[in-house]
C-alpha cells in the first residue's frame, strides 16, 4: 500500500470531458487524461483492502490494489506487466468499460471510489507511448493449429493467448477489418479505431493469421475448418437484434441501431459502405428506442450528424438517482446514469410503450406512444404522438445469428439461443468446437468477452496438449 492516509487526504478526481459544444463537431475521443502527478495521487487513495472487492467486481480479476501501489511508487512498467497479466487489451476497457470494479470499491460506500478505470487507462497508454508494448511471439511451436471465428474482443483475446502458447492460429472475420463491435458498433468518439489497429499489428507480428472478408458458413464451410484445424473457437458475438413488431415497422426510416452505427464507423475510417442505403440523422427528428449503451451510441452519432432533435424512449421506469448502498454494494446498482452522449442533448422519457409508426408515402413521420404503469400495463388516456423522421431500434440482442455456421454445426444451444458451453471447459456439444464471448453468454460487455476469450484459450490449450500454463 502506497500512502496509508491517502484516502483521507486526497479527494477523488477523475478525467473530464471536452465541452459538449466542441466535441460534437467531430468523432474524436474527448476524454481528457489526468496528469502523471494526478494519477499518482489518485492511486494513493487505494486502501489495499483486506478483501479487495474491486478485484472481484472486475470480470478479468485485475489485481487493482497491486497496480495502484506500483503507480503510486512510480513503477509504471511493472504496473503494465501486472495489468497485462490479467487482460490482453486494457486500453479497451480503460476507455469504454462501465467499471463494475469502481461500483465494488470499498470507497464507493461513500460515493468516491478509487478512479480505477482512469488509472488502468493511464498505465496502458503510457506503455504504448514508452514503447513497452511489444510483440511476444512464442518461444517454441507446438505443431497444433486452431481456427478462431470472429475477431471481436473475445476472438482477439483467445487468438493472442493461443498463439503465445505456440499454436498456429487463424482468425476468420466476415467484416473487412478486425475488431467486432469494438470496430463497427462502438463509435470512434468513445474509442478511436487506431487502438485496434496497433493490437492487430502486434498479433500479426506474433504470428496470428487474420482472414478478413471471410463469412464462415457462407463463403467458407465450417466443415473445411474442422478438417484443417485441431480445434475451432466460436467467437461470433450475439448479433441478432430484438425487433419491434408493431404496425408501420416496415416504413422507410425505421432501422436497427446496428444498421445505422456501422455505417458511420465506416465513414470515419474511409471504409466503403458497399451497396447499402445511407442512413443519416442530419436535419431529422430522431427517436431512439432503448436505453442501453447501443441507444446512447445512436444519440451521440445522431447529434454529430446534425439531428434536429433526439428523443430516447425507455419502457422501464426511471430508476432512482442514488442507490441504497446498504442493499446494493458491492454489486452493480440499478440507478439513473447519464452517458456522455445523453449529456450532449437528448430528451429522455421513461415508462413509455410504443404502439405504432405512422407514415406518408412509405416514410415514417410519427410514433404513437402510451405511458405504462409499474406493471408495464398501458395507462388509458396517456397516449401521445412524437414527430419522427428516423427511428433507431436499440432494444438489445437475442443471441447469435443461427443461420449458416451454427445451424450447420448443429451445436446445442441454451434456453436463450446462445451456444451451450460451460465456463470451465468452454466446450460445445461438438468435439473440438469451443465457444466464448457474446456467442456463448449473450450480449454483454467488452471486459467479459476478453475474460471468456482468455479462459477459452486455456481450455483449448489443455485439450490440445493435455496440460496448460495459460492463466484463467
Ligand atoms: C452499439 C454497441 C455499443 C456497445 N458499447 C459497449 C461499451 O461501451 N462497453 C462495453 O463494455 N460493451 C459495449 N457493448 C457490448 C460489447 O461490444 C460486446 O459485449 C463485445 O464486443 C462482445 O465481444 P465478442 O468478441 O463476443 O463479439 P463481437 O464484438 O460481436 O464480435 C464478433 C465478431 O464475429 C464476427 N462473426 C460473426 N459470425 C461470423 C462468421 N460466421 N464468420 C466470420 N465472422 C463472424 C462478427 O463480424 C464480429 O466481428 C456494446 C455493444 C453494442 C452493440
Ligand atoms: S476496493 Fe478500492 S480501496 Fe479497496 S483495494 Fe480495491 S481499489 Fe483499493
PDB file of N, CA, C and O and ligand atoms in Angstrom, residues 93 96-98 149-156 172-175 177-182 184-187 190 214-218 235-239 257-258 261 293-295 297 397 405 436-439 442-450, ligand 1:
ATOM      1  N   UNK A  93     -11.197  -1.658 -22.187  1.00  0.00           N
ATOM      2  CA  UNK A  93     -11.996  -1.322 -21.002  1.00  0.00           C
ATOM      3  C   UNK A  93     -11.586   0.013 -20.384  1.00  0.00           C
ATOM      4  O   UNK A  93     -12.429   0.720 -19.822  1.00  0.00           O
ATOM      5  N   UNK A  96     -13.933   2.180 -22.412  1.00  0.00           N
ATOM      6  CA  UNK A  96     -15.379   2.008 -22.581  1.00  0.00           C
ATOM      7  C   UNK A  96     -16.042   1.089 -21.560  1.00  0.00           C
ATOM      8  O   UNK A  96     -17.194   0.729 -21.730  1.00  0.00           O
ATOM      9  N   UNK A  97     -15.318   0.724 -20.505  1.00  0.00           N
ATOM     10  CA  UNK A  97     -15.940  -0.177 -19.523  1.00  0.00           C
ATOM     11  C   UNK A  97     -16.836   0.629 -18.576  1.00  0.00           C
ATOM     12  O   UNK A  97     -16.476   1.735 -18.176  1.00  0.00           O
ATOM     13  N   UNK A  98     -17.993   0.104 -18.205  1.00  0.00           N
ATOM     14  CA  UNK A  98     -18.802   0.802 -17.189  1.00  0.00           C
ATOM     15  C   UNK A  98     -18.165   0.732 -15.803  1.00  0.00           C
ATOM     16  O   UNK A  98     -18.658   1.355 -14.870  1.00  0.00           O
ATOM     17  N   UNK A 149     -13.168 -18.064 -34.885  1.00  0.00           N
ATOM     18  CA  UNK A 149     -14.132 -17.418 -35.793  1.00  0.00           C
ATOM     19  C   UNK A 149     -14.749 -16.221 -35.089  1.00  0.00           C
ATOM     20  O   UNK A 149     -15.444 -16.365 -34.089  1.00  0.00           O
ATOM     21  N   UNK A 150     -14.454 -15.033 -35.622  1.00  0.00           N
ATOM     22  CA  UNK A 150     -14.927 -13.788 -35.028  1.00  0.00           C
ATOM     23  C   UNK A 150     -13.783 -13.045 -34.380  1.00  0.00           C
ATOM     24  O   UNK A 150     -13.036 -13.615 -33.577  1.00  0.00           O
ATOM     25  N   UNK A 151     -13.618 -11.763 -34.765  1.00  0.00           N
ATOM     26  CA  UNK A 151     -12.461 -11.003 -34.277  1.00  0.00           C
ATOM     27  C   UNK A 151     -12.862  -9.868 -33.344  1.00  0.00           C
ATOM     28  O   UNK A 151     -12.225  -8.824 -33.319  1.00  0.00           O
ATOM     29  N   UNK A 152     -13.958 -10.059 -32.586  1.00  0.00           N
ATOM     30  CA  UNK A 152     -14.292  -9.115 -31.520  1.00  0.00           C
ATOM     31  C   UNK A 152     -13.313  -9.319 -30.369  1.00  0.00           C
ATOM     32  O   UNK A 152     -12.349 -10.099 -30.491  1.00  0.00           O
ATOM     33  N   UNK A 153     -13.549  -8.639 -29.240  1.00  0.00           N
ATOM     34  CA  UNK A 153     -12.610  -8.775 -28.123  1.00  0.00           C
ATOM     35  C   UNK A 153     -12.424 -10.215 -27.656  1.00  0.00           C
ATOM     36  O   UNK A 153     -11.311 -10.599 -27.255  1.00  0.00           O
ATOM     37  N   UNK A 154     -13.471 -11.056 -27.724  1.00  0.00           N
ATOM     38  CA  UNK A 154     -13.327 -12.455 -27.294  1.00  0.00           C
ATOM     39  C   UNK A 154     -12.395 -13.193 -28.248  1.00  0.00           C
ATOM     40  O   UNK A 154     -11.455 -13.882 -27.810  1.00  0.00           O
ATOM     41  N   UNK A 155     -12.636 -13.062 -29.555  1.00  0.00           N
ATOM     42  CA  UNK A 155     -11.811 -13.763 -30.542  1.00  0.00           C
ATOM     43  C   UNK A 155     -10.373 -13.271 -30.517  1.00  0.00           C
ATOM     44  O   UNK A 155      -9.429 -14.067 -30.605  1.00  0.00           O
ATOM     45  N   UNK A 156     -10.186 -11.962 -30.367  1.00  0.00           N
ATOM     46  CA  UNK A 156      -8.818 -11.414 -30.344  1.00  0.00           C
ATOM     47  C   UNK A 156      -8.051 -11.944 -29.132  1.00  0.00           C
ATOM     48  O   UNK A 156      -6.894 -12.364 -29.244  1.00  0.00           O
ATOM     49  N   UNK A 172     -10.720 -15.849 -38.379  1.00  0.00           N
ATOM     50  CA  UNK A 172     -11.618 -15.592 -39.518  1.00  0.00           C
ATOM     51  C   UNK A 172     -12.636 -14.522 -39.133  1.00  0.00           C
ATOM     52  O   UNK A 172     -13.256 -14.598 -38.071  1.00  0.00           O
ATOM     53  N   UNK A 173     -12.817 -13.546 -40.018  1.00  0.00           N
ATOM     54  CA  UNK A 173     -13.734 -12.426 -39.739  1.00  0.00           C
ATOM     55  C   UNK A 173     -14.521 -12.091 -41.009  1.00  0.00           C
ATOM     56  O   UNK A 173     -13.942 -11.943 -42.078  1.00  0.00           O
ATOM     57  N   UNK A 174     -15.837 -11.941 -40.846  1.00  0.00           N
ATOM     58  CA  UNK A 174     -16.657 -11.674 -42.045  1.00  0.00           C
ATOM     59  C   UNK A 174     -16.550 -10.218 -42.509  1.00  0.00           C
ATOM     60  O   UNK A 174     -16.794  -9.920 -43.674  1.00  0.00           O
ATOM     61  N   UNK A 175     -16.212  -9.318 -41.606  1.00  0.00           N
ATOM     62  CA  UNK A 175     -16.087  -7.909 -41.996  1.00  0.00           C
ATOM     63  C   UNK A 175     -14.722  -7.628 -42.616  1.00  0.00           C
ATOM     64  O   UNK A 175     -13.822  -8.456 -42.566  1.00  0.00           O
ATOM     65  N   UNK A 177     -12.429  -5.464 -41.657  1.00  0.00           N
ATOM     66  CA  UNK A 177     -11.327  -5.275 -40.704  1.00  0.00           C
ATOM     67  C   UNK A 177     -11.693  -5.908 -39.354  1.00  0.00           C
ATOM     68  O   UNK A 177     -12.869  -6.033 -39.018  1.00  0.00           O
ATOM     69  N   UNK A 178     -10.682  -6.293 -38.584  1.00  0.00           N
ATOM     70  CA  UNK A 178     -10.958  -6.963 -37.297  1.00  0.00           C
ATOM     71  C   UNK A 178     -11.459  -5.994 -36.225  1.00  0.00           C
ATOM     72  O   UNK A 178     -11.289  -4.781 -36.341  1.00  0.00           O
ATOM     73  N   UNK A 179     -12.051  -6.553 -35.166  1.00  0.00           N
ATOM     74  CA  UNK A 179     -12.456  -5.743 -34.016  1.00  0.00           C
ATOM     75  C   UNK A 179     -13.863  -6.021 -33.526  1.00  0.00           C
ATOM     76  O   UNK A 179     -14.217  -5.665 -32.416  1.00  0.00           O
ATOM     77  N   UNK A 180     -14.713  -6.612 -34.359  1.00  0.00           N
ATOM     78  CA  UNK A 180     -16.088  -6.900 -33.929  1.00  0.00           C
ATOM     79  C   UNK A 180     -16.823  -5.617 -33.584  1.00  0.00           C
ATOM     80  O   UNK A 180     -16.700  -4.605 -34.281  1.00  0.00           O
ATOM     81  N   UNK A 181     -17.555  -5.636 -32.466  1.00  0.00           N
ATOM     82  CA  UNK A 181     -18.333  -4.446 -32.088  1.00  0.00           C
ATOM     83  C   UNK A 181     -17.436  -3.293 -31.663  1.00  0.00           C
ATOM     84  O   UNK A 181     -17.844  -2.129 -31.709  1.00  0.00           O
ATOM     85  N   UNK A 182     -16.208  -3.593 -31.264  1.00  0.00           N
ATOM     86  CA  UNK A 182     -15.265  -2.502 -30.953  1.00  0.00           C
ATOM     87  C   UNK A 182     -15.056  -1.658 -32.206  1.00  0.00           C
ATOM     88  O   UNK A 182     -14.874  -0.451 -32.146  1.00  0.00           O
ATOM     89  N   UNK A 184     -17.116  -1.878 -35.278  1.00  0.00           N
ATOM     90  CA  UNK A 184     -18.276  -1.466 -36.072  1.00  0.00           C
ATOM     91  C   UNK A 184     -19.477  -1.012 -35.246  1.00  0.00           C
ATOM     92  O   UNK A 184     -20.406  -0.426 -35.795  1.00  0.00           O
ATOM     93  N   UNK A 185     -19.483  -1.284 -33.944  1.00  0.00           N
ATOM     94  CA  UNK A 185     -20.615  -0.873 -33.118  1.00  0.00           C
ATOM     95  C   UNK A 185     -20.283   0.387 -32.324  1.00  0.00           C
ATOM     96  O   UNK A 185     -20.952   1.408 -32.436  1.00  0.00           O
ATOM     97  N   UNK A 186     -19.219   0.312 -31.549  1.00  0.00           N
ATOM     98  CA  UNK A 186     -18.848   1.402 -30.641  1.00  0.00           C
ATOM     99  C   UNK A 186     -18.273   2.559 -31.457  1.00  0.00           C
ATOM    100  O   UNK A 186     -17.325   2.368 -32.225  1.00  0.00           O
ATOM    101  N   UNK A 187     -18.851   3.753 -31.338  1.00  0.00           N
ATOM    102  CA  UNK A 187     -18.397   4.869 -32.182  1.00  0.00           C
ATOM    103  C   UNK A 187     -16.973   5.329 -31.845  1.00  0.00           C
ATOM    104  O   UNK A 187     -16.490   5.121 -30.731  1.00  0.00           O
ATOM    105  N   UNK A 190     -16.135   7.259 -28.687  1.00  0.00           N
ATOM    106  CA  UNK A 190     -15.904   6.529 -27.433  1.00  0.00           C
ATOM    107  C   UNK A 190     -14.559   5.806 -27.476  1.00  0.00           C
ATOM    108  O   UNK A 190     -13.871   5.678 -26.470  1.00  0.00           O
ATOM    109  N   UNK A 214     -14.161 -13.007 -44.736  1.00  0.00           N
ATOM    110  CA  UNK A 214     -14.495 -14.436 -44.883  1.00  0.00           C
ATOM    111  C   UNK A 214     -15.654 -14.752 -43.928  1.00  0.00           C
ATOM    112  O   UNK A 214     -15.466 -14.785 -42.706  1.00  0.00           O
ATOM    113  N   UNK A 215     -16.831 -14.946 -44.506  1.00  0.00           N
ATOM    114  CA  UNK A 215     -18.001 -15.267 -43.687  1.00  0.00           C
ATOM    115  C   UNK A 215     -18.106 -16.787 -43.569  1.00  0.00           C
ATOM    116  O   UNK A 215     -18.508 -17.463 -44.515  1.00  0.00           O
ATOM    117  N   UNK A 216     -17.734 -17.293 -42.401  1.00  0.00           N
ATOM    118  CA  UNK A 216     -17.754 -18.751 -42.205  1.00  0.00           C
ATOM    119  C   UNK A 216     -19.214 -19.222 -42.193  1.00  0.00           C
ATOM    120  O   UNK A 216     -20.065 -18.634 -41.531  1.00  0.00           O
ATOM    121  N   UNK A 217     -19.470 -20.279 -42.921  1.00  0.00           N
ATOM    122  CA  UNK A 217     -20.849 -20.771 -43.035  1.00  0.00           C
ATOM    123  C   UNK A 217     -21.529 -20.217 -44.270  1.00  0.00           C
ATOM    124  O   UNK A 217     -22.604 -20.675 -44.645  1.00  0.00           O
ATOM    125  N   UNK A 218     -20.917 -19.211 -44.903  1.00  0.00           N
ATOM    126  CA  UNK A 218     -21.465 -18.640 -46.134  1.00  0.00           C
ATOM    127  C   UNK A 218     -20.421 -18.770 -47.252  1.00  0.00           C
ATOM    128  O   UNK A 218     -20.625 -19.478 -48.234  1.00  0.00           O
ATOM    129  N   UNK A 235     -16.414 -17.402 -31.757  1.00  0.00           N
ATOM    130  CA  UNK A 235     -16.452 -16.119 -31.034  1.00  0.00           C
ATOM    131  C   UNK A 235     -17.174 -15.085 -31.905  1.00  0.00           C
ATOM    132  O   UNK A 235     -16.711 -13.975 -32.099  1.00  0.00           O
ATOM    133  N   UNK A 236     -18.325 -15.508 -32.425  1.00  0.00           N
ATOM    134  CA  UNK A 236     -19.031 -14.694 -33.429  1.00  0.00           C
ATOM    135  C   UNK A 236     -20.008 -13.679 -32.861  1.00  0.00           C
ATOM    136  O   UNK A 236     -20.751 -13.045 -33.615  1.00  0.00           O
ATOM    137  N   UNK A 237     -20.046 -13.500 -31.538  1.00  0.00           N
ATOM    138  CA  UNK A 237     -20.903 -12.465 -30.966  1.00  0.00           C
ATOM    139  C   UNK A 237     -22.382 -12.840 -30.957  1.00  0.00           C
ATOM    140  O   UNK A 237     -22.773 -13.950 -31.324  1.00  0.00           O
ATOM    141  N   UNK A 238     -23.206 -11.892 -30.497  1.00  0.00           N
ATOM    142  CA  UNK A 238     -24.664 -12.082 -30.401  1.00  0.00           C
ATOM    143  C   UNK A 238     -25.302 -10.989 -31.258  1.00  0.00           C
ATOM    144  O   UNK A 238     -25.668  -9.940 -30.761  1.00  0.00           O
ATOM    145  N   UNK A 239     -25.422 -11.261 -32.534  1.00  0.00           N
ATOM    146  CA  UNK A 239     -25.745 -10.179 -33.476  1.00  0.00           C
ATOM    147  C   UNK A 239     -27.223 -10.061 -33.859  1.00  0.00           C
ATOM    148  O   UNK A 239     -27.569  -9.217 -34.663  1.00  0.00           O
ATOM    149  N   UNK A 257     -30.399  -0.254 -34.738  1.00  0.00           N
ATOM    150  CA  UNK A 257     -29.204   0.544 -34.416  1.00  0.00           C
ATOM    151  C   UNK A 257     -27.990   0.037 -35.177  1.00  0.00           C
ATOM    152  O   UNK A 257     -27.152   0.814 -35.642  1.00  0.00           O
ATOM    153  N   UNK A 258     -27.886  -1.291 -35.291  1.00  0.00           N
ATOM    154  CA  UNK A 258     -26.700  -1.853 -35.932  1.00  0.00           C
ATOM    155  C   UNK A 258     -26.794  -1.844 -37.458  1.00  0.00           C
ATOM    156  O   UNK A 258     -25.929  -2.389 -38.141  1.00  0.00           O
ATOM    157  N   UNK A 261     -25.205   2.439 -36.901  1.00  0.00           N
ATOM    158  CA  UNK A 261     -23.886   2.737 -36.312  1.00  0.00           C
ATOM    159  C   UNK A 261     -22.698   2.277 -37.177  1.00  0.00           C
ATOM    160  O   UNK A 261     -21.740   3.051 -37.350  1.00  0.00           O
ATOM    161  N   UNK A 293     -26.287   1.023 -23.772  1.00  0.00           N
ATOM    162  CA  UNK A 293     -25.104   1.563 -24.462  1.00  0.00           C
ATOM    163  C   UNK A 293     -25.379   1.813 -25.942  1.00  0.00           C
ATOM    164  O   UNK A 293     -24.962   2.818 -26.507  1.00  0.00           O
ATOM    165  N   UNK A 294     -26.082   0.864 -26.569  1.00  0.00           N
ATOM    166  CA  UNK A 294     -26.344   0.985 -28.011  1.00  0.00           C
ATOM    167  C   UNK A 294     -27.191   2.222 -28.277  1.00  0.00           C
ATOM    168  O   UNK A 294     -26.921   2.981 -29.211  1.00  0.00           O
ATOM    169  N   UNK A 295     -28.204   2.436 -27.427  1.00  0.00           N
ATOM    170  CA  UNK A 295     -29.046   3.621 -27.570  1.00  0.00           C
ATOM    171  C   UNK A 295     -28.227   4.897 -27.423  1.00  0.00           C
ATOM    172  O   UNK A 295     -28.358   5.841 -28.211  1.00  0.00           O
ATOM    173  N   UNK A 297     -25.097   5.301 -28.006  1.00  0.00           N
ATOM    174  CA  UNK A 297     -24.222   5.480 -29.174  1.00  0.00           C
ATOM    175  C   UNK A 297     -25.007   6.037 -30.360  1.00  0.00           C
ATOM    176  O   UNK A 297     -24.482   6.828 -31.156  1.00  0.00           O
ATOM    177  N   UNK A 397     -30.238  -7.514 -27.859  1.00  0.00           N
ATOM    178  CA  UNK A 397     -29.930  -8.560 -28.842  1.00  0.00           C
ATOM    179  C   UNK A 397     -30.424  -9.899 -28.321  1.00  0.00           C
ATOM    180  O   UNK A 397     -30.457 -10.131 -27.113  1.00  0.00           O
ATOM    181  N   UNK A 405     -23.423 -20.891 -40.070  1.00  0.00           N
ATOM    182  CA  UNK A 405     -22.424 -21.637 -39.305  1.00  0.00           C
ATOM    183  C   UNK A 405     -23.003 -22.465 -38.138  1.00  0.00           C
ATOM    184  O   UNK A 405     -22.765 -23.663 -38.034  1.00  0.00           O
ATOM    185  N   UNK A 436     -16.977 -18.843 -26.929  1.00  0.00           N
ATOM    186  CA  UNK A 436     -16.715 -17.833 -25.886  1.00  0.00           C
ATOM    187  C   UNK A 436     -17.300 -16.487 -26.289  1.00  0.00           C
ATOM    188  O   UNK A 436     -17.702 -16.272 -27.425  1.00  0.00           O
ATOM    189  N   UNK A 437     -17.312 -15.573 -25.323  1.00  0.00           N
ATOM    190  CA  UNK A 437     -17.805 -14.214 -25.572  1.00  0.00           C
ATOM    191  C   UNK A 437     -19.322 -14.195 -25.727  1.00  0.00           C
ATOM    192  O   UNK A 437     -20.026 -15.083 -25.247  1.00  0.00           O
ATOM    193  N   UNK A 438     -19.814 -13.170 -26.418  1.00  0.00           N
ATOM    194  CA  UNK A 438     -21.263 -12.986 -26.548  1.00  0.00           C
ATOM    195  C   UNK A 438     -21.938 -14.182 -27.220  1.00  0.00           C
ATOM    196  O   UNK A 438     -23.123 -14.426 -27.008  1.00  0.00           O
ATOM    197  N   UNK A 439     -21.209 -14.915 -28.050  1.00  0.00           N
ATOM    198  CA  UNK A 439     -21.804 -16.072 -28.725  1.00  0.00           C
ATOM    199  C   UNK A 439     -22.176 -17.150 -27.700  1.00  0.00           C
ATOM    200  O   UNK A 439     -23.096 -17.927 -27.908  1.00  0.00           O
ATOM    201  N   UNK A 442     -24.320 -14.390 -24.512  1.00  0.00           N
ATOM    202  CA  UNK A 442     -25.299 -13.367 -24.901  1.00  0.00           C
ATOM    203  C   UNK A 442     -24.650 -12.007 -24.808  1.00  0.00           C
ATOM    204  O   UNK A 442     -23.569 -11.845 -24.228  1.00  0.00           O
ATOM    205  N   UNK A 443     -25.317 -10.989 -25.385  1.00  0.00           N
ATOM    206  CA  UNK A 443     -24.753  -9.633 -25.438  1.00  0.00           C
ATOM    207  C   UNK A 443     -24.337  -9.174 -24.040  1.00  0.00           C
ATOM    208  O   UNK A 443     -25.112  -9.245 -23.100  1.00  0.00           O
ATOM    209  N   UNK A 444     -23.093  -8.718 -23.904  1.00  0.00           N
ATOM    210  CA  UNK A 444     -22.578  -8.418 -22.570  1.00  0.00           C
ATOM    211  C   UNK A 444     -21.660  -7.212 -22.616  1.00  0.00           C
ATOM    212  O   UNK A 444     -22.036  -6.167 -23.148  1.00  0.00           O
ATOM    213  N   UNK A 445     -20.451  -7.358 -22.085  1.00  0.00           N
ATOM    214  CA  UNK A 445     -19.502  -6.245 -22.038  1.00  0.00           C
ATOM    215  C   UNK A 445     -18.181  -6.682 -22.663  1.00  0.00           C
ATOM    216  O   UNK A 445     -17.831  -7.869 -22.649  1.00  0.00           O
ATOM    217  N   UNK A 446     -17.407  -5.717 -23.123  1.00  0.00           N
ATOM    218  CA  UNK A 446     -16.105  -6.000 -23.723  1.00  0.00           C
ATOM    219  C   UNK A 446     -15.219  -6.748 -22.723  1.00  0.00           C
ATOM    220  O   UNK A 446     -14.541  -7.718 -23.068  1.00  0.00           O
ATOM    221  N   UNK A 447     -15.242  -6.321 -21.482  1.00  0.00           N
ATOM    222  CA  UNK A 447     -14.345  -6.943 -20.493  1.00  0.00           C
ATOM    223  C   UNK A 447     -14.725  -8.409 -20.220  1.00  0.00           C
ATOM    224  O   UNK A 447     -13.862  -9.261 -20.013  1.00  0.00           O
ATOM    225  N   UNK A 448     -16.019  -8.732 -20.293  1.00  0.00           N
ATOM    226  CA  UNK A 448     -16.435 -10.135 -20.152  1.00  0.00           C
ATOM    227  C   UNK A 448     -15.970 -10.936 -21.365  1.00  0.00           C
ATOM    228  O   UNK A 448     -15.572 -12.104 -21.248  1.00  0.00           O
ATOM    229  N   UNK A 449     -16.025 -10.319 -22.539  1.00  0.00           N
ATOM    230  CA  UNK A 449     -15.595 -11.015 -23.759  1.00  0.00           C
ATOM    231  C   UNK A 449     -14.098 -11.333 -23.672  1.00  0.00           C
ATOM    232  O   UNK A 449     -13.658 -12.428 -24.032  1.00  0.00           O
ATOM    233  N   UNK A 450     -13.315 -10.387 -23.166  1.00  0.00           N
ATOM    234  CA  UNK A 450     -11.867 -10.616 -23.027  1.00  0.00           C
ATOM    235  C   UNK A 450     -11.622 -11.759 -22.037  1.00  0.00           C
ATOM    236  O   UNK A 450     -10.833 -12.662 -22.276  1.00  0.00           O
TER     237      UNK A 450
HETATM  238  C1  LIG B   1     -23.552  -0.403 -30.163  1.00  0.00           C
HETATM  239  C2  LIG B   1     -22.931  -1.148 -29.032  1.00  0.00           C
HETATM  240  C3  LIG B   1     -22.229  -0.454 -28.055  1.00  0.00           C
HETATM  241  C4  LIG B   1     -21.615  -1.128 -27.017  1.00  0.00           C
HETATM  242  N1  LIG B   1     -20.929  -0.401 -26.091  1.00  0.00           N
HETATM  243  C5  LIG B   1     -20.250  -1.047 -25.116  1.00  0.00           C
HETATM  244  C6  LIG B   1     -19.483  -0.316 -24.169  1.00  0.00           C
HETATM  245  O1  LIG B   1     -19.440   0.915 -24.187  1.00  0.00           O
HETATM  246  N2  LIG B   1     -18.778  -1.008 -23.230  1.00  0.00           N
HETATM  247  C7  LIG B   1     -18.789  -2.376 -23.192  1.00  0.00           C
HETATM  248  O2  LIG B   1     -18.103  -2.970 -22.357  1.00  0.00           O
HETATM  249  N3  LIG B   1     -19.549  -3.103 -24.054  1.00  0.00           N
HETATM  250  C8  LIG B   1     -20.273  -2.468 -25.019  1.00  0.00           C
HETATM  251  N4  LIG B   1     -21.029  -3.192 -25.900  1.00  0.00           N
HETATM  252  C9  LIG B   1     -21.018  -4.666 -25.814  1.00  0.00           C
HETATM  253  C10 LIG B   1     -19.714  -5.229 -26.394  1.00  0.00           C
HETATM  254  O3  LIG B   1     -19.358  -4.548 -27.569  1.00  0.00           O
HETATM  255  C11 LIG B   1     -19.827  -6.728 -26.657  1.00  0.00           C
HETATM  256  O4  LIG B   1     -20.243  -7.369 -25.467  1.00  0.00           O
HETATM  257  C12 LIG B   1     -18.481  -7.321 -27.103  1.00  0.00           C
HETATM  258  O5  LIG B   1     -17.984  -6.668 -28.244  1.00  0.00           O
HETATM  259  C13 LIG B   1     -18.631  -8.816 -27.380  1.00  0.00           C
HETATM  260  O6  LIG B   1     -17.433  -9.313 -27.899  1.00  0.00           O
HETATM  261  P1  LIG B   1     -17.397 -10.640 -28.783  1.00  0.00           P
HETATM  262  O7  LIG B   1     -15.988 -10.777 -29.223  1.00  0.00           O
HETATM  263  O8  LIG B   1     -18.014 -11.759 -28.050  1.00  0.00           O
HETATM  264  O9  LIG B   1     -18.352 -10.362 -30.030  1.00  0.00           O
HETATM  265  P2  LIG B   1     -18.371  -9.173 -31.158  1.00  0.00           P
HETATM  266  O10 LIG B   1     -17.680  -7.951 -30.682  1.00  0.00           O
HETATM  267  O11 LIG B   1     -19.800  -9.088 -31.519  1.00  0.00           O
HETATM  268  O12 LIG B   1     -17.523  -9.809 -32.325  1.00  0.00           O
HETATM  269  C14 LIG B   1     -17.986 -10.919 -33.068  1.00  0.00           C
HETATM  270  C15 LIG B   1     -17.299 -10.917 -34.422  1.00  0.00           C
HETATM  271  O13 LIG B   1     -17.555 -12.153 -35.081  1.00  0.00           O
HETATM  272  C16 LIG B   1     -17.788 -11.906 -36.461  1.00  0.00           C
HETATM  273  N5  LIG B   1     -18.553 -13.042 -36.981  1.00  0.00           N
HETATM  274  C17 LIG B   1     -19.786 -13.465 -36.562  1.00  0.00           C
HETATM  275  N6  LIG B   1     -20.155 -14.568 -37.253  1.00  0.00           N
HETATM  276  C18 LIG B   1     -19.146 -14.827 -38.128  1.00  0.00           C
HETATM  277  C19 LIG B   1     -18.967 -15.833 -39.126  1.00  0.00           C
HETATM  278  N7  LIG B   1     -19.869 -16.786 -39.332  1.00  0.00           N
HETATM  279  N8  LIG B   1     -17.812 -15.798 -39.876  1.00  0.00           N
HETATM  280  C20 LIG B   1     -16.864 -14.838 -39.659  1.00  0.00           C
HETATM  281  N9  LIG B   1     -17.007 -13.856 -38.725  1.00  0.00           N
HETATM  282  C21 LIG B   1     -18.130 -13.870 -37.962  1.00  0.00           C
HETATM  283  C22 LIG B   1     -18.554 -10.602 -36.458  1.00  0.00           C
HETATM  284  O14 LIG B   1     -18.491  -9.963 -37.714  1.00  0.00           O
HETATM  285  C23 LIG B   1     -17.808  -9.822 -35.359  1.00  0.00           C
HETATM  286  O15 LIG B   1     -16.715  -9.124 -35.895  1.00  0.00           O
HETATM  287  C24 LIG B   1     -21.703  -2.537 -26.936  1.00  0.00           C
HETATM  288  C25 LIG B   1     -22.441  -3.249 -27.891  1.00  0.00           C
HETATM  289  C26 LIG B   1     -23.059  -2.560 -28.927  1.00  0.00           C
HETATM  290  C27 LIG B   1     -23.868  -3.312 -29.943  1.00  0.00           C
END
